[in-house]
Amino acid sequence: MLQSDVSFPHEPVSRDTLLEAAVAASREAGALLLEYADAGFRIEYKNPVNLVTDADHAAEQCVIDRIKARFPAHRFLAEEQGRLEEAQSPYLWIIDPLDGTTNFAHGYPAYCVSIGLEYEGRCVLGAIFDPSRNELFTAIEHRGAWLNGRPIHVSSTMTLDRSLLVTGFAYDIRETPRNNLNHFSSFALKAQGLRRTGSAALDLCYVAAGRFDGFWEVRLHPWDMAAGSVIVREAGGRLSNFSGNDLSIYGQELVATNGQIHEAMLAVLNQENP
Ligand code: IPD
Ligand code: CA
Ligand code: CA
């Protein structure tokens, strides 16, 4: 049966129902990841630094199966399987079944399941579950962002030298001149602290929760950003590409901040000879 939502009456399915499906799938896939972490997993190498495990595949299948069972006509874009059949639905689920695979493979407990949803091409909700800490980050467009059901908000830090920043490096770091090392050294000299956690989706959640003040990365994928971008926006943060234009999750570059330090970060990212 179709349900409408008081806040979005034109949409065929209530956003609460959709978020509830994303949350259930992320929790189930997260539990599966912990089982694999405990029991052992197989690793395949896409290149020397880019790996994938059977836990990635199993978690992805779990998320797709669960969501498809409830919304069989919806479309899917998932990291390991790519775009599934091209239906006509206005809904597109964007899934990273295991963000932080390198951490996972080393037993470093900083990884998550990330599930975002586009409606008519706009990211409208997201659920990101960190099974090691039992932390569930969620957001619905225009309704807010939550950590384990409690509202979260970005930090109020005003300057870079009081900021804790985070970044990441893409798997082609050894081949591309856009390897982010120039920006990494610039920010290392300007920020209070700089981290590389290995999970872009959690980096976004931590900006939303005020744990980090800013995050940038050069070559991300839509599944790294879809859910987290809604969570940051709904927590009061600002998102853009390096030119300061609105973020596109299909555009690779991302800057996500508390808003206060956004211009200062853009200035560093755009300086002539960093
Ligand atoms: C990676 C992580 C990492 C980021 C990479 C991503 P994966 O995703 O989010 O933090 O720096 O760019 O590809 O491969 O672990 O899902
Ligand atoms: Ca990822
Ligand atoms: Ca992944």
Coordinates of C-alpha atoms and ligand atoms in Angstrom, one line a residue:
M1 CA 0.0 0.0 0.0
L2 CA 1.3 3.5 -0.8
Q3 CA 1.7 5.8 2.1
S4 CA 2.1 9.6 1.9
D5 CA 4.0 11.8 4.4
V6 CA 2.6 14.9 5.9
S7 CA 5.8 16.9 5.1
F8 CA 6.2 15.5 1.6
P9 CA 2.6 14.7 0.5
H10 CA 3.5 14.4 -3.2
E11 CA 5.9 11.5 -2.6
P12 CA 4.6 8.0 -3.0
V13 CA 6.3 6.5 0.1
S14 CA 6.7 8.2 3.4
R15 CA 10.3 9.2 4.2
D16 CA 9.9 7.6 7.7
T17 CA 9.1 4.3 6.1
L18 CA 12.1 4.7 3.7
L19 CA 14.5 5.6 6.5
E20 CA 13.3 2.7 8.6
A21 CA 14.1 0.3 5.7
A22 CA 17.6 1.9 5.3
V23 CA 18.2 1.6 9.1
A24 CA 17.1 -2.1 9.2
A25 CA 19.3 -3.0 6.2
S26 CA 22.3 -1.1 7.6
R27 CA 22.0 -2.8 11.0
E28 CA 21.7 -6.2 9.4
A29 CA 24.6 -5.7 7.1
G30 CA 26.7 -4.2 10.0
A31 CA 26.0 -7.4 12.1
L32 CA 27.1 -9.4 9.1
L33 CA 30.4 -7.5 8.9
L34 CA 31.1 -8.2 12.6
E35 CA 30.5 -11.9 12.0
Y36 CA 33.0 -11.9 9.1
A37 CA 35.5 -9.9 11.2
D38 CA 35.2 -12.6 13.9
A39 CA 35.0 -15.7 11.7
G40 CA 37.5 -14.6 8.9
F41 CA 37.2 -13.4 5.3
R42 CA 38.8 -13.7 1.9
I43 CA 40.7 -10.8 0.4
E44 CA 41.0 -10.0 -3.3
Y45 CA 43.2 -7.2 -4.7
K46 CA 41.8 -4.8 -7.3
N47 CA 45.3 -3.3 -7.2
P48 CA 48.1 -3.4 -4.5
V49 CA 46.3 -0.9 -2.3
N50 CA 42.6 -1.4 -3.4
L51 CA 41.2 -4.5 -1.9
V52 CA 37.8 -6.1 -1.5
T53 CA 36.7 -8.9 0.8
D54 CA 33.8 -11.4 0.7
A55 CA 32.4 -9.4 3.6
D56 CA 31.9 -6.4 1.2
H57 CA 30.0 -8.6 -1.3
A58 CA 27.9 -10.3 1.4
A59 CA 27.0 -7.0 3.1
E60 CA 26.0 -5.5 -0.3
Q61 CA 23.8 -8.4 -1.2
C62 CA 22.2 -8.2 2.2
V63 CA 21.3 -4.5 1.8
I64 CA 20.0 -4.9 -1.7
D65 CA 17.9 -8.0 -0.8
R66 CA 16.4 -6.3 2.2
I67 CA 15.5 -3.1 0.4
K68 CA 14.3 -4.8 -2.8
A69 CA 12.0 -7.0 -0.7
R70 CA 10.2 -3.9 0.4
F71 CA 10.5 -1.7 -2.7
P72 CA 10.9 -4.0 -5.7
A73 CA 10.5 -1.3 -8.3
H74 CA 13.3 1.0 -6.9
R75 CA 16.7 1.5 -8.6
F76 CA 20.1 0.7 -7.0
L77 CA 23.6 1.9 -7.4
A78 CA 26.0 -0.2 -5.3
E79 CA 29.8 -0.1 -5.1
E80 CA 30.5 -3.7 -5.9
Q81 CA 27.6 -4.4 -8.4
G82 CA 27.3 -1.0 -10.0
R83 CA 23.9 0.1 -11.3
L84 CA 21.3 -2.5 -11.2
E85 CA 18.4 -2.7 -13.8
E86 CA 17.2 0.6 -15.1
A87 CA 13.6 0.8 -13.9
Q88 CA 11.6 4.0 -14.1
S89 CA 11.3 4.6 -10.3
P90 CA 12.2 8.1 -9.0
Y91 CA 14.0 6.4 -6.1
L92 CA 17.7 5.4 -6.4
W93 CA 19.4 3.7 -3.4
I94 CA 23.1 4.4 -3.3
I95 CA 25.0 1.8 -1.2
D96 CA 28.5 1.4 0.1
P97 CA 28.2 -1.9 1.9
L98 CA 31.6 -1.5 3.7
D99 CA 33.2 1.9 3.8
G100 CA 36.6 1.4 5.3
T101 CA 37.6 -1.9 3.7
T102 CA 41.3 -1.5 4.4
N103 CA 40.5 -0.8 8.1
F104 CA 38.2 -3.8 8.2
A105 CA 40.9 -6.1 6.6
H106 CA 43.4 -5.1 9.2
G107 CA 41.0 -5.4 12.1
Y108 CA 41.0 -1.6 12.7
P109 CA 37.5 -0.9 13.9
A110 CA 36.6 2.1 11.8
Y111 CA 34.2 1.1 9.1
C112 CA 30.5 1.3 8.4
V113 CA 27.6 0.5 6.1
S114 CA 26.3 3.6 4.2
I115 CA 22.9 3.8 2.5
G116 CA 21.7 6.9 0.8
L117 CA 18.5 7.5 -1.1
E118 CA 17.9 9.9 -4.0
Y119 CA 14.4 10.9 -5.0
E120 CA 14.1 12.5 -8.4
G121 CA 17.9 13.0 -8.4
R122 CA 18.2 14.7 -5.0
C123 CA 19.7 13.0 -1.9
V124 CA 16.8 13.0 0.6
L125 CA 17.9 10.7 3.4
G126 CA 20.7 8.6 4.7
A127 CA 21.6 5.9 7.2
I128 CA 25.2 5.1 8.2
F129 CA 25.9 2.4 10.7
D130 CA 29.2 1.8 12.5
P131 CA 28.8 -1.7 14.0
S132 CA 32.0 -1.6 16.1
R133 CA 30.7 1.4 18.1
N134 CA 27.0 0.7 17.6
E135 CA 26.6 4.2 16.3
L136 CA 23.8 4.8 13.8
F137 CA 23.8 8.2 12.0
T138 CA 20.6 9.1 10.2
A139 CA 19.1 12.1 8.4
I140 CA 16.0 13.1 6.5
E141 CA 16.0 16.2 4.3
H142 CA 14.5 19.2 6.1
R143 CA 13.9 17.2 9.2
G144 CA 17.3 16.9 10.9
A145 CA 20.2 14.6 11.6
W146 CA 20.5 12.1 14.5
L147 CA 23.1 9.9 16.2
N148 CA 21.3 6.9 17.8
G149 CA 18.1 8.9 17.7
R150 CA 19.5 12.1 19.3
P151 CA 19.8 15.3 17.2
I152 CA 23.3 16.2 16.2
H153 CA 24.9 19.4 15.0
V154 CA 28.1 20.6 13.5
S155 CA 30.8 22.3 15.7
S156 CA 31.1 26.1 16.1
T157 CA 34.8 26.3 15.6
M158 CA 35.6 29.5 13.8
T159 CA 39.2 29.2 12.6
L160 CA 41.5 26.6 11.0
D161 CA 44.0 26.8 13.7
R162 CA 41.4 25.6 16.2
S163 CA 40.1 22.9 13.9
L164 CA 40.4 19.2 13.7
L165 CA 40.3 18.3 10.1
V166 CA 40.2 15.0 8.3
T167 CA 40.9 13.7 4.8
G168 CA 41.5 10.6 2.8
F169 CA 43.5 9.3 -0.2
A170 CA 42.2 7.5 -3.3
Y171 CA 43.3 4.1 -4.4
D172 CA 45.2 5.6 -7.4
I173 CA 47.5 7.6 -5.1
R174 CA 50.5 6.0 -6.7
E175 CA 49.5 6.9 -10.3
T176 CA 47.8 10.3 -10.2
P177 CA 49.4 13.7 -9.7
R178 CA 46.1 14.6 -7.9
N179 CA 47.2 12.6 -4.9
N180 CA 46.1 15.1 -2.3
L181 CA 49.6 15.2 -0.7
N182 CA 50.0 18.9 -1.5
H183 CA 46.7 19.8 0.4
F184 CA 47.6 17.4 3.2
S185 CA 50.8 19.2 3.9
S186 CA 49.2 22.6 3.6
F187 CA 46.5 21.7 6.1
A188 CA 48.9 20.0 8.4
L189 CA 50.6 23.3 9.0
K190 CA 47.4 25.3 9.4
A191 CA 45.0 23.1 11.4
Q192 CA 45.1 22.2 15.1
G193 CA 45.1 18.6 14.1
L194 CA 44.7 16.4 11.0
R195 CA 43.4 12.8 10.7
R196 CA 43.1 10.1 8.1
T197 CA 40.5 7.6 9.4
G198 CA 40.0 5.5 6.3
S199 CA 36.2 5.8 6.1
A200 CA 34.8 8.8 4.1
A201 CA 31.3 8.0 5.2
L202 CA 32.2 8.1 8.9
D203 CA 34.3 11.3 8.3
L204 CA 31.1 13.0 7.1
C205 CA 29.2 11.7 10.1
Y206 CA 31.9 13.0 12.4
V207 CA 31.7 16.5 10.8
A208 CA 27.9 16.3 11.3
A209 CA 28.3 15.3 15.0
G210 CA 30.9 18.1 15.6
R211 CA 33.8 15.7 16.2
F212 CA 35.6 17.0 13.1
D213 CA 35.3 20.6 11.9
G214 CA 36.1 20.0 8.3
F215 CA 36.7 17.2 5.8
W216 CA 38.0 17.3 2.2
E217 CA 38.8 14.6 -0.3
V218 CA 39.7 14.6 -4.0
R219 CA 38.4 11.5 -5.7
L220 CA 35.4 10.1 -4.0
H221 CA 32.5 8.1 -5.4
P222 CA 28.8 8.6 -5.1
W223 CA 28.4 5.8 -2.6
D224 CA 31.1 7.4 -0.3
M225 CA 29.1 10.6 -0.2
A226 CA 25.3 10.0 -0.7
A227 CA 24.2 9.3 2.8
G228 CA 26.8 11.4 4.6
S229 CA 26.1 14.5 2.5
V230 CA 22.4 14.5 3.8
I231 CA 23.6 13.9 7.3
V232 CA 26.1 16.9 7.2
R233 CA 23.6 19.2 5.6
E234 CA 20.9 18.3 8.1
A235 CA 23.3 18.8 11.0
G236 CA 23.8 22.4 9.8
G237 CA 27.0 21.9 7.8
R238 CA 28.1 23.2 4.4
L239 CA 29.1 21.0 1.5
S240 CA 30.7 22.0 -1.8
N241 CA 33.3 21.1 -4.4
F242 CA 36.7 22.8 -4.3
S243 CA 35.3 25.8 -6.3
G244 CA 32.7 26.4 -3.7
N245 CA 29.8 25.3 -5.9
D246 CA 27.1 23.0 -4.6
L247 CA 28.3 19.4 -4.0
S248 CA 27.5 16.8 -6.6
I249 CA 28.0 13.3 -5.3
Y250 CA 28.9 12.4 -8.9
G251 CA 31.7 15.1 -9.0
Q252 CA 34.5 13.4 -7.0
E253 CA 35.6 16.6 -5.0
L254 CA 34.1 17.2 -1.6
V255 CA 34.6 19.8 1.1
A256 CA 32.3 19.4 4.1
T257 CA 32.6 21.7 7.1
N258 CA 30.7 23.3 10.0
G259 CA 30.2 26.3 7.7
Q260 CA 32.4 28.6 9.7
I261 CA 35.7 27.4 8.3
H262 CA 34.4 26.6 4.8
E263 CA 35.9 29.6 3.0
A264 CA 39.2 29.2 4.8
M265 CA 39.4 25.6 3.6
L266 CA 38.5 26.6 0.1
A267 CA 41.2 29.2 0.1
V268 CA 43.8 26.6 1.1
L269 CA 42.5 24.1 -1.5
N270 CA 42.7 26.8 -4.2
Q271 CA 46.0 28.4 -3.4
E272 CA 48.4 28.7 -6.3
N273 CA 51.4 26.6 -5.2
P274 CA 50.3 24.7 -2.2
Ligands
IPD1 C1 37.4 4.4 0.8 C2 37.3 5.1 2.1 C3 38.5 6.0 2.3 C4 38.6 7.0 1.2 C5 38.6 6.3 -0.1 C6 37.4 5.4 -0.3 P1 36.2 2.0 0.7 O1 36.2 3.6 0.6 O2 36.1 5.8 2.3 O3 38.4 6.7 3.6 O4 39.8 7.7 1.4 O5 38.7 7.3 -1.1 O6 37.4 4.8 -1.5 O7 37.0 1.5 -0.5 O8 36.8 1.6 2.0 O9 34.7 1.7 0.5
CA2 CA 33.8 3.8 0.2
CA3 CA 33.3 0.0 0.1

